Short mmCIF file of C-alpha atoms and ligand atoms in Angstrom, two decimals:
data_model
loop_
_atom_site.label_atom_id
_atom_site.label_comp_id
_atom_site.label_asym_id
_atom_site.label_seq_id
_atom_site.Cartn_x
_atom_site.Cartn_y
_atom_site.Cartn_z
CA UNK A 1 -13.58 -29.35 -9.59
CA UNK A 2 -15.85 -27.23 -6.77
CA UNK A 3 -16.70 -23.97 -7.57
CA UNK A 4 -14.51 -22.01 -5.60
CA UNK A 5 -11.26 -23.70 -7.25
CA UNK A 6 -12.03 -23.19 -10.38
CA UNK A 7 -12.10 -19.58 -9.68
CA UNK A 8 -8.58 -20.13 -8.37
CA UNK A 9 -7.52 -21.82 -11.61
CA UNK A 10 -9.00 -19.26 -13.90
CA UNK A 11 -7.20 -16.35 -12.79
CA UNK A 12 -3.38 -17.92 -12.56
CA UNK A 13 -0.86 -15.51 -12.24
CA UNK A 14 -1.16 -15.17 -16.27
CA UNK A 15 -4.17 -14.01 -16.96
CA UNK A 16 -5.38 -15.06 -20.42
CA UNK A 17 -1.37 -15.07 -21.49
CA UNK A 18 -0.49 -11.99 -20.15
CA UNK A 19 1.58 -11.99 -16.69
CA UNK A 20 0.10 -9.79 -14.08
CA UNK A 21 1.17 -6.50 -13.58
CA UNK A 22 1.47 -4.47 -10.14
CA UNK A 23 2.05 -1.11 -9.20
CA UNK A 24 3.72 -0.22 -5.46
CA UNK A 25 3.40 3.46 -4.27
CA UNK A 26 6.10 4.98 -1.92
CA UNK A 27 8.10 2.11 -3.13
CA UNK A 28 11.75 4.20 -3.07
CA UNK A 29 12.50 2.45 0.02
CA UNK A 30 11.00 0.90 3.30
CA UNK A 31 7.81 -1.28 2.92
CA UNK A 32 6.98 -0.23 -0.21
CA UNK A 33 10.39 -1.35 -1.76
CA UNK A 34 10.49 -4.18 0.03
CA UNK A 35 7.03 -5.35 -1.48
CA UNK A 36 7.93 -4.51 -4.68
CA UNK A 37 10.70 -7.04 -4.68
CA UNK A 38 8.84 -9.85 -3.61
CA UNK A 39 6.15 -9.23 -6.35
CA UNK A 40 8.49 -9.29 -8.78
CA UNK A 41 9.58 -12.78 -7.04
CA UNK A 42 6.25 -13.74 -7.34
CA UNK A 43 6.37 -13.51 -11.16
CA UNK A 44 4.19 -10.25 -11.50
CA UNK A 45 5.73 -7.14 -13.60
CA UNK A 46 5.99 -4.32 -10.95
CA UNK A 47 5.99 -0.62 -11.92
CA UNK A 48 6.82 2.02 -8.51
CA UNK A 49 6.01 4.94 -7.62
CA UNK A 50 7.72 7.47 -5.58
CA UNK A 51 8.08 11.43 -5.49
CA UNK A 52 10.06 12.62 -8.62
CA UNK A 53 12.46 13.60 -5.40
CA UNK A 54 13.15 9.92 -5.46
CA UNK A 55 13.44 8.97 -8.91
CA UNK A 56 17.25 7.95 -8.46
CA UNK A 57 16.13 5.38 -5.77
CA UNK A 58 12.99 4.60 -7.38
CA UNK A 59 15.96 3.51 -10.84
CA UNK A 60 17.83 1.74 -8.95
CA UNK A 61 14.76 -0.32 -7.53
CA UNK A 62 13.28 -0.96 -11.43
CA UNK A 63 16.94 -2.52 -12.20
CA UNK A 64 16.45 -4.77 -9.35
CA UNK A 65 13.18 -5.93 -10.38
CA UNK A 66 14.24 -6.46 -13.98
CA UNK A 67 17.46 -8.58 -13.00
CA UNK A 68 14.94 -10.69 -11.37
CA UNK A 69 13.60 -11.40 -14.74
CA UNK A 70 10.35 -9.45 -14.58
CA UNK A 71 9.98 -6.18 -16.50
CA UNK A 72 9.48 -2.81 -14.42
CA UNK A 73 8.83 0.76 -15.18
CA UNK A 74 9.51 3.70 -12.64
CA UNK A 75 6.40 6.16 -12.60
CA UNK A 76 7.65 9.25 -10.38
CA UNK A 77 4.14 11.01 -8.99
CA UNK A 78 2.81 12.97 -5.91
CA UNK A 79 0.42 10.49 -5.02
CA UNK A 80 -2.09 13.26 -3.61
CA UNK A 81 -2.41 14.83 -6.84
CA UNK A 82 -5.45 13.83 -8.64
CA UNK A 83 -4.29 14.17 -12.02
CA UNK A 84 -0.72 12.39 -11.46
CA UNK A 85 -2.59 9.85 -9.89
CA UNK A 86 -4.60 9.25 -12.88
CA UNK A 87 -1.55 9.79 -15.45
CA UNK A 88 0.58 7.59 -13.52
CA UNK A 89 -1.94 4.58 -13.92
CA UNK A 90 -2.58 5.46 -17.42
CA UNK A 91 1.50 4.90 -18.21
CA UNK A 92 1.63 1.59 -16.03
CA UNK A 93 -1.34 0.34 -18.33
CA UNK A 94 -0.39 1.29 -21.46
CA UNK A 95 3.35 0.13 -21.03
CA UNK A 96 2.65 -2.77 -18.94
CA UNK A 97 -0.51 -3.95 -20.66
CA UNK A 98 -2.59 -3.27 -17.46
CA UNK A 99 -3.22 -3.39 -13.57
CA UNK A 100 -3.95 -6.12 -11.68
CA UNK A 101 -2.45 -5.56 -8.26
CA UNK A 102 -2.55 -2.16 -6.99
CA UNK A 103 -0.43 -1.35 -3.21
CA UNK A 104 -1.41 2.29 -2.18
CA UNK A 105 1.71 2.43 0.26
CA UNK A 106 3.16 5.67 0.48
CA UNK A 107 2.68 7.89 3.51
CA UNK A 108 3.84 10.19 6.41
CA UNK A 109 4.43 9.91 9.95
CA UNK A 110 3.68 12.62 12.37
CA UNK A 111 4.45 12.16 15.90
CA UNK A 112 2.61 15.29 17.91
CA UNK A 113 0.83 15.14 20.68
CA UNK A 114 -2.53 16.75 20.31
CA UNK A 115 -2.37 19.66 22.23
CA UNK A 116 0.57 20.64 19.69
CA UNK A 117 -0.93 19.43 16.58
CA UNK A 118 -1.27 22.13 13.91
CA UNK A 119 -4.49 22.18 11.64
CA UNK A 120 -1.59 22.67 8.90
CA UNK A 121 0.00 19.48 10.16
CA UNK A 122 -3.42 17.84 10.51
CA UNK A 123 -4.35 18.65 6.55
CA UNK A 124 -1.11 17.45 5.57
CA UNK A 125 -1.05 13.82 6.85
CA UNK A 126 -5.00 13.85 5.83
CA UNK A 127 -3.75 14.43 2.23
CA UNK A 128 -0.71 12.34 2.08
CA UNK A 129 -2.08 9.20 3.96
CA UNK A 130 -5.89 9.27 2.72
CA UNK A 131 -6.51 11.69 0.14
CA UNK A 132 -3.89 9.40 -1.91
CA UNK A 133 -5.34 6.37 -1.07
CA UNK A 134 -8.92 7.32 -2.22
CA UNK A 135 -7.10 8.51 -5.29
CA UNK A 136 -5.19 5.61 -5.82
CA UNK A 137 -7.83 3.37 -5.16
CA UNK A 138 -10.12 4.94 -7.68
CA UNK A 139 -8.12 5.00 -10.24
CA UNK A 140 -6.79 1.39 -9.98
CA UNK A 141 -10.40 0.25 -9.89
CA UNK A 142 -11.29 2.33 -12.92
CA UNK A 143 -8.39 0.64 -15.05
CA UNK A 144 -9.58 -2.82 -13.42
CA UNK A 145 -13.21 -2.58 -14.18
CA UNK A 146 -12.67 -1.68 -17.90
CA UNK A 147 -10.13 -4.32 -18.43
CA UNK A 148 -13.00 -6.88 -17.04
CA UNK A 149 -10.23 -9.27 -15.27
CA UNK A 150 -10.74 -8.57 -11.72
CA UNK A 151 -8.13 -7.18 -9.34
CA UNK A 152 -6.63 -6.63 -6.30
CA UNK A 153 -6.30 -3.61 -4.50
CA UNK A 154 -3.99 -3.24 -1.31
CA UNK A 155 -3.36 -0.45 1.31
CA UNK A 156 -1.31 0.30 4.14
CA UNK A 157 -3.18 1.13 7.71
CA UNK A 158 -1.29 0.38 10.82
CA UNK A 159 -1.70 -1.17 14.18
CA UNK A 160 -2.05 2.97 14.48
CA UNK A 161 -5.29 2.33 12.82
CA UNK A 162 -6.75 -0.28 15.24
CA UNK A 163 -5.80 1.70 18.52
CA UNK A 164 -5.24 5.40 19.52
CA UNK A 165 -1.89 6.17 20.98
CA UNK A 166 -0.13 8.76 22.89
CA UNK A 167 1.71 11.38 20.53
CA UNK A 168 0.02 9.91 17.51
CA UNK A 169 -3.44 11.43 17.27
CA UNK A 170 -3.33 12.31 13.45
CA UNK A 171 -1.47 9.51 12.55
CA UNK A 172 -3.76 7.28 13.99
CA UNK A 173 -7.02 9.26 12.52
CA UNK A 174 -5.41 8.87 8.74
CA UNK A 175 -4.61 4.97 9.59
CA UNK A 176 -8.40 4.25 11.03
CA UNK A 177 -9.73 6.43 7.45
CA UNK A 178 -7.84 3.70 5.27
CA UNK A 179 -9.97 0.93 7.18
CA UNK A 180 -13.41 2.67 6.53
CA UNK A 181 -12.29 3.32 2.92
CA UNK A 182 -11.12 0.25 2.38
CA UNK A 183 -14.19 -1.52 3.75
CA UNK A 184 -16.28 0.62 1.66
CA UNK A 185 -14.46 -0.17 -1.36
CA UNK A 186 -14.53 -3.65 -0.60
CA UNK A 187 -18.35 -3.66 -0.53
CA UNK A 188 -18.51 -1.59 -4.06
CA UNK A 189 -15.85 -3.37 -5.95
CA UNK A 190 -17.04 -6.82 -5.13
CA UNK A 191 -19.29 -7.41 -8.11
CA UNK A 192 -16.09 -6.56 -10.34
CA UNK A 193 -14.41 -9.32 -8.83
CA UNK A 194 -12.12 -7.01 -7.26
CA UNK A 195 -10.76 -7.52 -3.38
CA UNK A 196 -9.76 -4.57 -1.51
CA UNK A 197 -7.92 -5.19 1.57
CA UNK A 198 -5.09 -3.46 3.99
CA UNK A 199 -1.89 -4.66 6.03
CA UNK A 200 -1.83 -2.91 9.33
CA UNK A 201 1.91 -3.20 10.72
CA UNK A 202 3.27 -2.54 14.48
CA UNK A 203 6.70 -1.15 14.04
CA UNK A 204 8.80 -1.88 11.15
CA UNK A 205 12.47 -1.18 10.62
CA UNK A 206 12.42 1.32 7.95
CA UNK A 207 13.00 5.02 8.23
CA UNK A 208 9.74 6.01 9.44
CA UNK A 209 10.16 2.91 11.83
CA UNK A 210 12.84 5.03 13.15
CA UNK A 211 11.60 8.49 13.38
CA UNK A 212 8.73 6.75 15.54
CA UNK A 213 11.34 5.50 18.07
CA UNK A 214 12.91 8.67 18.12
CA UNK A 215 9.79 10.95 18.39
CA UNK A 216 8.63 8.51 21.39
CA UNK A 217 11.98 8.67 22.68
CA UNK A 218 11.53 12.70 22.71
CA UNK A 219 8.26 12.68 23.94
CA UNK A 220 9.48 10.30 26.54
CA UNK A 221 6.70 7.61 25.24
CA UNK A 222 7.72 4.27 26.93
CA UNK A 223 6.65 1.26 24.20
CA UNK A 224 7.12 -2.16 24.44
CA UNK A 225 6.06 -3.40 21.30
CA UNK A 226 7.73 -5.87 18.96
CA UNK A 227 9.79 -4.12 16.19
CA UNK A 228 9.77 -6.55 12.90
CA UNK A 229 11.87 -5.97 9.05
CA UNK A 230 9.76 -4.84 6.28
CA UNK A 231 9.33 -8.61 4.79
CA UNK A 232 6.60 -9.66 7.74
CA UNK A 233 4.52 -7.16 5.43
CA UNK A 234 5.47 -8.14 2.42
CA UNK A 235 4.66 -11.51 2.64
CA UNK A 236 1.24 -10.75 3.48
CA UNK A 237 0.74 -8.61 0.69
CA UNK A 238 2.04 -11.55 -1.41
CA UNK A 239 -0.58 -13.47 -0.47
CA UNK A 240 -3.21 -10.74 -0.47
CA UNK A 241 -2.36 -10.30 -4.13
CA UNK A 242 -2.71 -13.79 -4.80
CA UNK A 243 -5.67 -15.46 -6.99
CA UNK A 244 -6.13 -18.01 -4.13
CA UNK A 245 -6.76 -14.85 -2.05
CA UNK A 246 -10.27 -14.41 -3.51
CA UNK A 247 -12.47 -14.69 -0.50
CA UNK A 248 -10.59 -12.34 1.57
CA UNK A 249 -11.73 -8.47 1.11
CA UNK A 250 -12.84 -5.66 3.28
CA UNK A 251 -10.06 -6.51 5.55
CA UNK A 252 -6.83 -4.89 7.68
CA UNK A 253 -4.64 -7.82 8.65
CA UNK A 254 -2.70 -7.05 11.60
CA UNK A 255 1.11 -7.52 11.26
CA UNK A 256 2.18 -6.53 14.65
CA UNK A 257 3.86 -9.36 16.79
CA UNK A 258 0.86 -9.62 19.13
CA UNK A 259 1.06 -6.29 19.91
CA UNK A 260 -2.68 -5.88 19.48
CA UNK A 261 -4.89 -8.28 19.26
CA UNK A 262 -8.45 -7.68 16.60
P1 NAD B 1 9.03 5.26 4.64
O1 NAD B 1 8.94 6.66 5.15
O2 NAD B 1 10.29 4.50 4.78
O3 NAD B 1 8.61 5.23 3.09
C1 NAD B 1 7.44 5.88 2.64
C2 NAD B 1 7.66 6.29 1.19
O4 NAD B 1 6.46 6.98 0.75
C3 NAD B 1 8.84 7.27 1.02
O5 NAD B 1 9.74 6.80 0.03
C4 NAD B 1 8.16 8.56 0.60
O6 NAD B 1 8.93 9.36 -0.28
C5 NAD B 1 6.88 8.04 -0.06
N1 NAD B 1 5.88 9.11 -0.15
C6 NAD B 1 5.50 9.97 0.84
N2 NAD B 1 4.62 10.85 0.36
C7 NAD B 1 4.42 10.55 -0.96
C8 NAD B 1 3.64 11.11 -1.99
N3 NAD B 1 2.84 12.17 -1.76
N4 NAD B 1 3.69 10.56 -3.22
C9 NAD B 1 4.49 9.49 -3.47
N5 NAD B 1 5.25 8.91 -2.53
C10 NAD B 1 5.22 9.44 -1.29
O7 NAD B 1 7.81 4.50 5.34
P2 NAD B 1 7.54 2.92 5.52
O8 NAD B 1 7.90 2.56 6.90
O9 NAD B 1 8.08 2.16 4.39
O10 NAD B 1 5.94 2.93 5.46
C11 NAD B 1 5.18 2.56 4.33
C12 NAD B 1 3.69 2.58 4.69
O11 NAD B 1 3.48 1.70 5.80
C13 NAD B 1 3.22 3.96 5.17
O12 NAD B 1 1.91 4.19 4.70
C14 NAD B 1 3.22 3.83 6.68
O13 NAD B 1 2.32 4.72 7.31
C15 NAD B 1 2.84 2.39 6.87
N6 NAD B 1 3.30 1.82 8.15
C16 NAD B 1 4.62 1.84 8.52
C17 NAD B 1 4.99 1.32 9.76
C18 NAD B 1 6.43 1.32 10.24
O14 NAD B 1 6.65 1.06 11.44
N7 NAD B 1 7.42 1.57 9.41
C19 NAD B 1 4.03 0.76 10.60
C20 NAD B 1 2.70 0.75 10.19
C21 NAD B 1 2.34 1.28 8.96
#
């Protein structure tokens, strides 16, 4: 057996008898709920995260996940709160008996054209769309690098952080961040056997899908790109998270439809 497949073989979805455990962020709905399910079809235990807003929706998703079979905890948090951020991974490794696949997901859309952006509006989708995803990433690969098993550690970008666009200049500023973090992290983590890696979607049908039509609809923003359901992106996560997925880090895979080419 080469090298490289061993590897693969070592780290099965159970890890030394002990199934692997995820946990989704902004996973109430959208992408984020939509991954969720399909790790728990992969076999892994999925906790998710939403605000405590959401905690209803974020129920109903943990019964959906355990009639698959797989077992599932809800951990309500403000994902730009550095202390909920650490709690939150604290409860999904105690009562899950660790994290292996972390999905920072959650985030905000603003559509504002720069000339009307606020420095108010600007802080906010800083904090909500890269303050949590430092957060989230640090604390994931804290919990990863003392359990000594490796990891996986997953973001969302956007094809909004590959290209500028009209009406999107903060947007697009938080999605390019999550590539330079995520880089970073990738180079840092790599000696923990840890990948760090992020989907970058064109449009997606999910609320905020929506409220981008109808802010470029407002702003009279003609766009002619491809519009795709939530599972194009989560079947790449389901193979980012993947053992077989080893030699992949440091990356943003576009999941736009040819919309933009890398
Ligand atoms: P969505 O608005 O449907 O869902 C986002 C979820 O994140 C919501 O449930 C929301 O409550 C949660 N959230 C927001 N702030 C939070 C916080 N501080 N703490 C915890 N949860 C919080 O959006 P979506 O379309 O599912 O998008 C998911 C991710 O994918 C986002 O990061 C988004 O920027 C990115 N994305 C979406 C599209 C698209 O077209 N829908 C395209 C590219 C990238």
């Amino acid at each position: 057996m080469s090298a490289a497949s061993s590897r693969v073989a070592q780290i099965a979805e159970h890890v030394g008898g002990h199934t692997r455990v995820a946990l989704v962020t902004g996973a109430a709905q959208g992408i984020g709920l939509c991954i969720a399910l399909r790790l728990a079809d992969d076999g892994l235990d999925v906790a998710v995260n939403d605000l405590s807003s959401k905690v209803d929706l974020l129920e109903e998703v943990v019964l959906k996940i355990r009639e698959k079979g797989r077992r599932s905890i809800a951990v309500p948090a403000d994902v730009t709160q550095d202390q909920q951020v650490k709690q939150m991974i604290a409860t999904v490794a105690e009562k899950l008996g660790g994290l292996d696949v972390m999905v920072a997901n959650a985030g905000i859309l603003l559509v504002k054209p720069l000339l009307e952006t606020t420095p108010d509006e600007w802080d906010r989708s800083m904090t909500v769309n890269t303050r949590s995803m430092m957060l989230s990433y640090k604390y994931a690969a804290e919990q990863m690098i003392a359990q000594g098993r490796g990891g996986r550690i997953i973001g969302a970008s956007s094809i909004a952080g590959k290209k500028g666009s009209i009406g999107l200049p903060a947007y697009c500023a938080t999605k390019f961040a999550v590539r330079g973090l995520t880089q970073s992290a990738a180079e840092e983590l790599a000696k923990h056997n840890i990948t760090v890696n992020a989907y970058a979607p064109g449009i997606i049908t999910t609320n905020m899908g929506a409220d981008l039509a109808a802010g470029f609809e407002s702003l009279r923003i003609d766009t002619a790109v491809p519009v795709a359901e939530p599972e194009v992106v989560s079947s790449v996560v389901s193979f980012l998270a993947k053992p077989e997925s080893y030699f992949i880090t440091g990356q943003s895979l576009s999941v736009n439809g040819g919309a933009y080419f890398d």
